[in-house]
Amino acid sequence: MKSQCRLVLNGKLVEARAGESLIDAALGGSILIPHDCRSGQCQSCRVTVVSGSVDDGGSGHGRTVLACQAAVAGDAEIEFEELPLPTKRACAVTEINELSPEIAEVVLTTSAPLDFRPGQYVRVKFSGYPAREFSPTFRLDGSFRQVELVFHIRRLPDGTVSGQIGKAIRPGHAAHVQGPFGQAYLRQGQGPLVLVAGGAGWAPIWALARSARSSQRNREMVVVAGSRDADNLYMLPSLQWLIDDGVRDVIATTEVGSTLPIRPGRPSHYLPLLGLEDTVYVAGPVGLVDIVTNKARSANAQCYADPFLPSSQTPSLMDKITRLWRSREQPDRPGL
């Protein structure tokens, strides 16, 4: 393997060193491959190897690799879709609406519009709290304003951030957002769309579905969305919006308390027979995402996944520091 290699990135020639990551090689040539975590988790940096030699670092899928994990191994040609570059926006909470016992709709008004693709996510930092990642979406009635970011947030009782929604975090609370990130965004295409969501994973899937009905109206669409119990099947108004807009295959599921037309079980139980022509998007709990992803890959269908990992399961060092700081901040005397 030679030490100096020639990379062609979206038609631009870059001199690279063997062994360096594709992201670093691109940056050395003043080219930015969209990325975020650089650990292989967010999938933001997946690129296509058109020709040549690349060490995929265990991240290969078809002709694609993750640029943060893949290393230069020889001359190669790489292509990737150029997405909106991550930026920051100052904002403030303007609305908090109860969608279900667990899910709140949180609306932020931004200092300027933030460009993103439906299905991408942003990093939100409410003042005084650690940052969290949420997917911008539409309101349940399908409406959206350019200077608004709408989120569906599942509140966890012990959540450092989510547990404070509607309590310490209320309308008027300052925040800032950074993004967009992520590869599970709506792409142009002709074949059927299969959209699957569990719980608050409906946020990115609703953004995809609503946008596809506007920009890709001729595409066939199957939508399956569910929750653990009927009380938290908060997406019913938007599912009805899709039905009223002409989508024929719309299925709502719940594991507990289902009554027709809501079907019993999980969204994965109602997947259509998948094939090469289908494009699958799935978001929600890791278990659901893994099942749908595996079924799609077995059928050789294109699949884009957005697994949701509750932050409270693995508190970060910043979470622990924030909790300690806030506990010390409480007044010693009641009423103050």
mmCIF file of C-alpha atoms in Angstrom:
data_model
loop_
_atom_site.group_PDB
_atom_site.id
_atom_site.type_symbol
_atom_site.label_atom_id
_atom_site.label_comp_id
_atom_site.label_asym_id
_atom_site.label_seq_id
_atom_site.Cartn_x
_atom_site.Cartn_y
_atom_site.Cartn_z
ATOM 1 C CA MET A 1 0.000 0.000 0.000
ATOM 2 C CA LYS A 2 1.484 3.304 -1.050
ATOM 3 C CA SER A 3 1.783 6.112 1.483
ATOM 4 C CA GLN A 4 0.382 8.909 -0.693
ATOM 5 C CA CYS A 5 -2.976 8.412 -2.362
ATOM 6 C CA ARG A 6 -5.266 10.385 -4.639
ATOM 7 C CA LEU A 7 -8.879 10.756 -3.578
ATOM 8 C CA VAL A 8 -11.600 12.227 -5.747
ATOM 9 C CA LEU A 9 -14.354 13.560 -3.488
ATOM 10 C CA ASN A 10 -17.466 14.694 -5.362
ATOM 11 C CA GLY A 11 -15.259 15.404 -8.361
ATOM 12 C CA LYS A 12 -12.544 17.271 -6.431
ATOM 13 C CA LEU A 13 -9.022 15.843 -6.233
ATOM 14 C CA VAL A 14 -7.417 15.563 -2.775
ATOM 15 C CA GLU A 15 -3.964 14.241 -1.866
ATOM 16 C CA ALA A 16 -4.279 11.926 1.158
ATOM 17 C CA ARG A 17 -2.111 9.769 3.406
ATOM 18 C CA ALA A 18 -2.736 6.046 3.641
ATOM 19 C CA GLY A 19 -4.337 5.150 6.965
ATOM 20 C CA GLU A 20 -6.066 8.465 7.700
ATOM 21 C CA SER A 21 -9.842 8.542 7.919
ATOM 22 C CA LEU A 22 -11.850 9.730 4.939
ATOM 23 C CA ILE A 23 -13.158 12.630 7.033
ATOM 24 C CA ASP A 24 -9.632 13.791 7.889
ATOM 25 C CA ALA A 25 -8.451 13.314 4.316
ATOM 26 C CA ALA A 26 -11.353 15.420 3.070
ATOM 27 C CA LEU A 27 -10.720 18.140 5.663
ATOM 28 C CA GLY A 28 -7.074 18.212 4.570
ATOM 29 C CA GLY A 29 -8.360 19.177 1.130
ATOM 30 C CA SER A 30 -10.801 21.772 2.531
ATOM 31 C CA ILE A 31 -13.798 19.519 1.851
ATOM 32 C CA LEU A 32 -16.351 18.863 4.573
ATOM 33 C CA ILE A 33 -18.074 15.486 4.646
ATOM 34 C CA PRO A 34 -21.196 15.912 6.842
ATOM 35 C CA HIS A 35 -20.547 14.274 10.213
ATOM 36 C CA ASP A 36 -21.287 14.548 13.913
ATOM 37 C CA CYS A 37 -20.183 11.942 16.469
ATOM 38 C CA ARG A 38 -17.158 10.503 14.620
ATOM 39 C CA SER A 39 -17.711 7.223 16.505
ATOM 40 C CA GLY A 40 -19.858 5.453 13.940
ATOM 41 C CA GLN A 41 -23.111 5.842 15.871
ATOM 42 C CA CYS A 42 -24.933 8.709 14.148
ATOM 43 C CA GLN A 43 -24.440 7.466 10.554
ATOM 44 C CA SER A 44 -24.153 11.103 9.421
ATOM 45 C CA CYS A 45 -20.988 10.470 7.399
ATOM 46 C CA ARG A 46 -21.999 7.506 5.228
ATOM 47 C CA VAL A 47 -20.477 7.899 1.746
ATOM 48 C CA THR A 48 -20.395 5.850 -1.447
ATOM 49 C CA VAL A 49 -17.169 4.295 -2.730
ATOM 50 C CA VAL A 50 -17.482 4.662 -6.515
ATOM 51 C CA SER A 51 -14.147 3.025 -7.268
ATOM 52 C CA GLY A 52 -10.757 2.302 -5.758
ATOM 53 C CA SER A 53 -9.472 0.983 -2.459
ATOM 54 C CA VAL A 54 -10.852 1.918 0.992
ATOM 55 C CA ASP A 55 -10.485 0.092 4.317
ATOM 56 C CA ASP A 56 -14.108 0.189 5.554
ATOM 57 C CA GLY A 57 -13.150 -0.251 9.218
ATOM 58 C CA GLY A 58 -16.080 -2.621 9.687
ATOM 59 C CA SER A 59 -18.616 -0.001 8.563
ATOM 60 C CA GLY A 60 -19.260 -1.232 5.023
ATOM 61 C CA HIS A 61 -22.785 -1.750 3.736
ATOM 62 C CA GLY A 62 -23.074 -2.358 0.022
ATOM 63 C CA ARG A 63 -20.870 0.237 -1.662
ATOM 64 C CA THR A 64 -21.129 2.619 1.297
ATOM 65 C CA VAL A 65 -18.849 3.186 4.298
ATOM 66 C CA LEU A 66 -18.771 5.538 7.264
ATOM 67 C CA ALA A 67 -16.173 8.197 6.539
ATOM 68 C CA CYS A 68 -15.254 8.479 10.228
ATOM 69 C CA GLN A 69 -14.395 4.766 10.425
ATOM 70 C CA ALA A 70 -13.121 4.063 6.905
ATOM 71 C CA ALA A 71 -9.461 4.738 6.116
ATOM 72 C CA VAL A 72 -7.581 5.616 2.960
ATOM 73 C CA ALA A 73 -6.031 2.472 1.478
ATOM 74 C CA GLY A 74 -5.227 3.595 -2.059
ATOM 75 C CA ASP A 75 -6.496 5.785 -4.866
ATOM 76 C CA ALA A 76 -10.291 6.025 -4.742
ATOM 77 C CA GLU A 77 -13.322 7.994 -5.855
ATOM 78 C CA ILE A 78 -15.876 8.897 -3.184
ATOM 79 C CA GLU A 79 -19.294 10.480 -3.526
ATOM 80 C CA PHE A 80 -21.640 11.859 -0.878
ATOM 81 C CA GLU A 81 -24.694 14.046 -0.815
ATOM 82 C CA GLU A 82 -23.890 17.581 0.209
ATOM 83 C CA LEU A 83 -26.288 18.454 3.022
ATOM 84 C CA PRO A 84 -27.037 21.700 4.871
ATOM 85 C CA LEU A 85 -24.002 22.494 7.008
ATOM 86 C CA PRO A 86 -24.527 22.401 10.775
ATOM 87 C CA THR A 87 -25.133 25.857 12.213
ATOM 88 C CA LYS A 88 -26.240 27.335 15.524
ATOM 89 C CA ARG A 89 -29.384 29.303 16.263
ATOM 90 C CA ALA A 90 -30.450 31.121 19.411
ATOM 91 C CA CYS A 91 -34.051 30.390 20.339
ATOM 92 C CA ALA A 92 -36.604 30.314 23.130
ATOM 93 C CA VAL A 93 -39.400 27.991 24.173
ATOM 94 C CA THR A 94 -42.691 29.462 22.987
ATOM 95 C CA GLU A 95 -45.100 26.546 23.496
ATOM 96 C CA ILE A 96 -45.354 23.330 25.491
ATOM 97 C CA ASN A 97 -48.403 21.224 24.599
ATOM 98 C CA GLU A 98 -49.433 17.954 26.207
ATOM 99 C CA LEU A 99 -49.839 15.319 23.485
ATOM 100 C CA SER A 100 -50.172 12.311 25.809
ATOM 101 C CA PRO A 101 -49.285 11.343 29.405
ATOM 102 C CA GLU A 102 -45.673 10.783 28.278
ATOM 103 C CA ILE A 103 -45.189 12.954 25.185
ATOM 104 C CA ALA A 104 -44.977 16.757 25.073
ATOM 105 C CA GLU A 105 -44.851 18.944 22.002
ATOM 106 C CA VAL A 106 -42.173 21.581 22.563
ATOM 107 C CA VAL A 107 -42.001 24.512 20.155
ATOM 108 C CA LEU A 108 -38.909 26.704 19.875
ATOM 109 C CA THR A 109 -38.884 30.003 18.018
ATOM 110 C CA THR A 110 -35.486 30.605 16.411
ATOM 111 C CA SER A 111 -33.589 33.806 15.655
ATOM 112 C CA ALA A 112 -33.498 32.745 11.966
ATOM 113 C CA PRO A 113 -34.700 29.702 9.997
ATOM 114 C CA LEU A 114 -32.599 26.544 10.364
ATOM 115 C CA ASP A 115 -32.192 24.565 7.141
ATOM 116 C CA PHE A 116 -32.616 20.793 7.550
ATOM 117 C CA ARG A 117 -33.895 17.755 5.666
ATOM 118 C CA PRO A 118 -37.017 15.953 6.957
ATOM 119 C CA GLY A 119 -35.791 13.081 9.126
ATOM 120 C CA GLN A 120 -32.595 14.777 10.332
ATOM 121 C CA TYR A 121 -32.021 15.744 13.975
ATOM 122 C CA VAL A 122 -30.563 18.704 15.855
ATOM 123 C CA ARG A 123 -28.823 19.168 19.175
ATOM 124 C CA VAL A 124 -30.886 21.254 21.603
ATOM 125 C CA LYS A 125 -29.454 22.892 24.715
ATOM 126 C CA PHE A 126 -31.940 24.448 27.089
ATOM 127 C CA SER A 127 -30.199 27.086 29.208
ATOM 128 C CA GLY A 128 -28.800 25.487 32.367
ATOM 129 C CA TYR A 129 -29.121 21.921 31.091
ATOM 130 C CA PRO A 130 -26.971 19.526 29.038
ATOM 131 C CA ALA A 131 -27.631 19.194 25.321
ATOM 132 C CA ARG A 132 -29.995 16.588 23.930
ATOM 133 C CA GLU A 133 -30.795 15.439 20.392
ATOM 134 C CA PHE A 134 -34.313 15.740 18.954
ATOM 135 C CA SER A 135 -35.858 15.525 15.488
ATOM 136 C CA PRO A 136 -37.672 18.613 14.162
ATOM 137 C CA THR A 137 -41.136 17.792 12.894
ATOM 138 C CA PHE A 138 -44.491 19.292 11.938
ATOM 139 C CA ARG A 139 -47.389 20.039 14.215
ATOM 140 C CA LEU A 140 -49.904 17.208 14.281
ATOM 141 C CA ASP A 141 -52.226 19.149 11.973
ATOM 142 C CA GLY A 142 -49.468 19.304 9.345
ATOM 143 C CA SER A 143 -48.612 22.981 9.822
ATOM 144 C CA PHE A 144 -45.125 24.449 10.200
ATOM 145 C CA ARG A 145 -43.529 27.906 10.392
ATOM 146 C CA GLN A 146 -40.041 28.735 9.106
ATOM 147 C CA VAL A 147 -38.841 30.229 12.403
ATOM 148 C CA GLU A 148 -40.268 27.394 14.511
ATOM 149 C CA LEU A 149 -38.771 24.062 15.474
ATOM 150 C CA VAL A 150 -41.348 21.554 16.714
ATOM 151 C CA PHE A 151 -40.260 18.544 18.784
ATOM 152 C CA HIS A 152 -42.002 15.535 20.323
ATOM 153 C CA ILE A 153 -40.252 14.843 23.639
ATOM 154 C CA ARG A 154 -40.884 11.806 25.786
ATOM 155 C CA ARG A 155 -40.665 12.876 29.404
ATOM 156 C CA LEU A 156 -38.796 10.491 31.677
ATOM 157 C CA PRO A 157 -39.380 10.987 35.436
ATOM 158 C CA ASP A 158 -35.643 10.847 36.155
ATOM 159 C CA GLY A 159 -34.620 12.633 32.956
ATOM 160 C CA THR A 160 -32.192 15.477 33.570
ATOM 161 C CA VAL A 161 -33.771 17.415 30.699
ATOM 162 C CA SER A 162 -37.025 15.704 29.717
ATOM 163 C CA GLY A 163 -38.178 15.497 33.341
ATOM 164 C CA GLN A 164 -38.063 19.303 33.536
ATOM 165 C CA ILE A 165 -40.274 19.961 30.489
ATOM 166 C CA GLY A 166 -43.266 21.946 31.751
ATOM 167 C CA LYS A 167 -41.594 22.425 35.139
ATOM 168 C CA ALA A 168 -38.299 24.351 35.193
ATOM 169 C CA ILE A 169 -38.305 24.435 31.374
ATOM 170 C CA ARG A 170 -41.338 26.501 30.440
ATOM 171 C CA PRO A 171 -42.344 29.035 27.748
ATOM 172 C CA GLY A 172 -39.773 31.833 27.711
ATOM 173 C CA HIS A 173 -36.871 29.526 28.611
ATOM 174 C CA ALA A 174 -33.785 30.372 26.518
ATOM 175 C CA ALA A 175 -32.102 27.707 24.387
ATOM 176 C CA HIS A 176 -29.933 27.215 21.356
ATOM 177 C CA VAL A 177 -29.894 24.554 18.672
ATOM 178 C CA GLN A 178 -27.102 23.154 16.528
ATOM 179 C CA GLY A 179 -27.516 21.071 13.397
ATOM 180 C CA PRO A 180 -28.724 19.448 11.316
ATOM 181 C CA PHE A 181 -27.211 15.976 11.601
ATOM 182 C CA GLY A 182 -28.137 12.463 10.491
ATOM 183 C CA GLN A 183 -28.537 10.389 7.338
ATOM 184 C CA ALA A 184 -32.138 9.164 7.788
ATOM 185 C CA TYR A 185 -33.547 12.034 5.720
ATOM 186 C CA LEU A 186 -36.042 12.015 2.849
ATOM 187 C CA ARG A 187 -34.479 11.294 -0.522
ATOM 188 C CA GLN A 188 -35.876 11.563 -4.018
ATOM 189 C CA GLY A 189 -37.080 8.317 -5.528
ATOM 190 C CA GLN A 190 -39.806 6.463 -7.370
ATOM 191 C CA GLY A 191 -40.441 3.265 -5.403
ATOM 192 C CA PRO A 192 -42.766 2.803 -2.420
ATOM 193 C CA LEU A 193 -41.979 4.403 0.929
ATOM 194 C CA VAL A 194 -42.432 2.257 4.043
ATOM 195 C CA LEU A 195 -42.420 4.458 7.154
ATOM 196 C CA VAL A 196 -42.311 2.834 10.607
ATOM 197 C CA ALA A 197 -42.316 4.544 14.001
ATOM 198 C CA GLY A 198 -42.540 3.645 17.668
ATOM 199 C CA GLY A 199 -43.349 6.197 20.378
ATOM 200 C CA ALA A 200 -41.649 9.578 19.940
ATOM 201 C CA GLY A 201 -39.934 8.124 16.872
ATOM 202 C CA TRP A 202 -43.044 9.441 15.155
ATOM 203 C CA ALA A 203 -41.420 12.915 15.081
ATOM 204 C CA PRO A 204 -38.933 12.223 12.245
ATOM 205 C CA ILE A 205 -41.307 9.794 10.502
ATOM 206 C CA TRP A 206 -44.121 12.380 10.509
ATOM 207 C CA ALA A 207 -41.696 14.942 9.055
ATOM 208 C CA LEU A 208 -40.813 12.446 6.305
ATOM 209 C CA ALA A 209 -44.414 11.499 5.583
ATOM 210 C CA ARG A 210 -45.744 15.059 5.552
ATOM 211 C CA SER A 211 -42.905 16.261 3.298
ATOM 212 C CA ALA A 212 -43.253 13.316 0.911
ATOM 213 C CA ARG A 213 -46.948 14.102 0.456
ATOM 214 C CA SER A 214 -45.929 17.581 -0.605
ATOM 215 C CA SER A 215 -42.853 16.948 -2.772
ATOM 216 C CA GLN A 216 -43.193 13.299 -3.901
ATOM 217 C CA ARG A 217 -46.924 12.904 -4.085
ATOM 218 C CA ASN A 218 -46.924 10.115 -6.673
ATOM 219 C CA ARG A 219 -44.945 7.719 -4.453
ATOM 220 C CA GLU A 220 -46.880 4.882 -2.847
ATOM 221 C CA MET A 221 -46.663 5.068 0.933
ATOM 222 C CA VAL A 222 -47.206 2.619 3.810
ATOM 223 C CA VAL A 223 -47.210 4.081 7.328
ATOM 224 C CA VAL A 224 -47.130 2.005 10.522
ATOM 225 C CA ALA A 225 -46.902 3.741 13.908
ATOM 226 C CA GLY A 226 -47.470 2.541 17.437
ATOM 227 C CA SER A 227 -46.997 2.948 21.172
ATOM 228 C CA ARG A 228 -46.879 0.687 24.213
ATOM 229 C CA ASP A 229 -50.398 1.662 25.349
ATOM 230 C CA ALA A 230 -53.423 3.388 23.863
ATOM 231 C CA ASP A 231 -53.083 6.502 26.055
ATOM 232 C CA ASN A 232 -49.757 7.349 24.396
ATOM 233 C CA LEU A 233 -50.869 6.816 20.806
ATOM 234 C CA TYR A 234 -50.487 10.549 20.382
ATOM 235 C CA MET A 235 -49.903 10.452 16.619
ATOM 236 C CA LEU A 236 -53.527 9.610 15.735
ATOM 237 C CA PRO A 237 -54.376 13.149 14.474
ATOM 238 C CA SER A 238 -51.454 13.087 12.035
ATOM 239 C CA LEU A 239 -52.277 9.548 10.914
ATOM 240 C CA GLN A 240 -55.791 10.775 10.161
ATOM 241 C CA TRP A 241 -54.257 13.713 8.246
ATOM 242 C CA LEU A 242 -52.448 11.207 6.024
ATOM 243 C CA ILE A 243 -55.629 9.185 5.477
ATOM 244 C CA ASP A 244 -57.551 12.334 4.563
ATOM 245 C CA ASP A 245 -54.735 13.247 2.159
ATOM 246 C CA GLY A 246 -55.153 9.987 0.279
ATOM 247 C CA VAL A 247 -52.645 7.586 1.884
ATOM 248 C CA ARG A 248 -54.383 4.209 1.787
ATOM 249 C CA ASP A 249 -52.103 2.104 3.994
ATOM 250 C CA VAL A 250 -51.996 3.731 7.423
ATOM 251 C CA ILE A 251 -51.799 1.448 10.468
ATOM 252 C CA ALA A 252 -51.827 2.368 14.176
ATOM 253 C CA THR A 253 -50.782 -0.234 16.754
ATOM 254 C CA THR A 254 -50.558 -0.531 20.505
ATOM 255 C CA GLU A 255 -49.325 -3.345 22.697
ATOM 256 C CA VAL A 256 -51.908 -2.706 25.447
ATOM 257 C CA GLY A 257 -55.523 -1.593 25.195
ATOM 258 C CA SER A 258 -56.087 -1.790 21.455
ATOM 259 C CA THR A 259 -59.567 -1.490 19.987
ATOM 260 C CA LEU A 260 -60.339 -1.436 16.280
ATOM 261 C CA PRO A 261 -59.242 0.240 14.074
ATOM 262 C CA ILE A 262 -56.096 0.280 16.256
ATOM 263 C CA ARG A 263 -54.357 -3.066 15.870
ATOM 264 C CA PRO A 264 -52.782 -5.105 18.689
ATOM 265 C CA GLY A 265 -49.031 -5.606 18.829
ATOM 266 C CA ARG A 266 -45.976 -3.744 17.608
ATOM 267 C CA PRO A 267 -45.414 -1.834 14.360
ATOM 268 C CA SER A 268 -42.989 -4.523 13.187
ATOM 269 C CA HIS A 269 -45.864 -7.043 13.162
ATOM 270 C CA TYR A 270 -47.547 -5.162 10.301
ATOM 271 C CA LEU A 271 -44.715 -4.580 7.858
ATOM 272 C CA PRO A 272 -45.688 -5.209 4.236
ATOM 273 C CA LEU A 273 -43.789 -7.733 2.158
ATOM 274 C CA LEU A 274 -40.605 -5.844 1.304
ATOM 275 C CA GLY A 275 -38.625 -5.921 -1.927
ATOM 276 C CA LEU A 276 -35.832 -4.281 -3.878
ATOM 277 C CA GLU A 277 -38.008 -1.346 -4.949
ATOM 278 C CA ASP A 278 -38.943 -0.318 -1.395
ATOM 279 C CA THR A 279 -37.293 2.382 0.714
ATOM 280 C CA VAL A 280 -37.793 1.902 4.445
ATOM 281 C CA TYR A 281 -37.444 4.528 7.161
ATOM 282 C CA VAL A 282 -37.731 3.496 10.808
ATOM 283 C CA ALA A 283 -37.375 5.487 14.039
ATOM 284 C CA GLY A 284 -38.011 4.736 17.695
ATOM 285 C CA PRO A 285 -36.846 2.195 20.298
ATOM 286 C CA VAL A 286 -33.709 0.244 19.470
ATOM 287 C CA GLY A 287 -35.507 -3.116 19.509
ATOM 288 C CA LEU A 288 -38.032 -1.978 16.913
ATOM 289 C CA VAL A 289 -35.361 -0.369 14.744
ATOM 290 C CA ASP A 290 -33.226 -3.533 14.783
ATOM 291 C CA ILE A 291 -36.153 -5.776 13.761
ATOM 292 C CA VAL A 292 -37.236 -3.523 10.891
ATOM 293 C CA THR A 293 -33.662 -2.947 9.703
ATOM 294 C CA ASN A 294 -32.928 -6.675 9.630
ATOM 295 C CA LYS A 295 -36.139 -7.420 7.711
ATOM 296 C CA ALA A 296 -35.360 -4.696 5.190
ATOM 297 C CA ARG A 297 -31.817 -5.922 4.637
ATOM 298 C CA SER A 298 -33.014 -9.519 4.247
ATOM 299 C CA ALA A 299 -35.297 -8.291 1.445
ATOM 300 C CA ASN A 300 -32.510 -6.134 -0.071
ATOM 301 C CA ALA A 301 -34.659 -3.048 0.500
ATOM 302 C CA GLN A 302 -32.957 0.286 1.138
ATOM 303 C CA CYS A 303 -33.316 1.163 4.836
ATOM 304 C CA TYR A 304 -32.575 4.318 6.841
ATOM 305 C CA ALA A 305 -32.769 3.986 10.615
ATOM 306 C CA ASP A 306 -32.939 6.396 13.546
ATOM 307 C CA PRO A 307 -32.728 4.469 16.857
ATOM 308 C CA PHE A 308 -33.741 6.406 19.983
ATOM 309 C CA LEU A 309 -31.544 5.924 23.050
ATOM 310 C CA PRO A 310 -32.938 7.464 26.275
ATOM 311 C CA SER A 311 -30.167 9.566 27.799
ATOM 312 C CA SER A 312 -31.261 8.700 31.328
ATOM 313 C CA GLN A 313 -30.132 5.099 30.822
ATOM 314 C CA THR A 314 -26.495 6.154 30.670
ATOM 315 C CA PRO A 315 -26.029 9.552 32.364
ATOM 316 C CA SER A 316 -23.036 11.401 31.016
ATOM 317 C CA LEU A 317 -20.468 13.154 33.184
ATOM 318 C CA MET A 318 -22.119 16.450 32.246
ATOM 319 C CA ASP A 319 -25.511 15.080 33.349
ATOM 320 C CA LYS A 320 -24.080 14.120 36.740
ATOM 321 C CA ILE A 321 -22.392 17.502 37.183
ATOM 322 C CA THR A 322 -25.598 19.306 36.216
ATOM 323 C CA ARG A 323 -27.684 17.306 38.679
ATOM 324 C CA LEU A 324 -25.184 17.971 41.489
ATOM 325 C CA TRP A 325 -25.048 21.691 40.637
ATOM 326 C CA ARG A 326 -28.823 22.017 40.545
ATOM 327 C CA SER A 327 -29.231 20.152 43.860
ATOM 328 C CA ARG A 328 -26.809 22.569 45.520
ATOM 329 C CA GLU A 329 -28.628 25.480 43.916
ATOM 330 C CA GLN A 330 -31.884 24.769 45.820
ATOM 331 C CA PRO A 331 -32.613 27.333 48.577
ATOM 332 C CA ASP A 332 -32.069 26.278 52.198
ATOM 333 C CA ARG A 333 -35.240 28.006 53.400
ATOM 334 C CA PRO A 334 -38.700 27.185 52.076
ATOM 335 C CA GLY A 335 -40.514 29.903 50.212
ATOM 336 C CA LEU A 336 -37.412 31.539 48.753
#
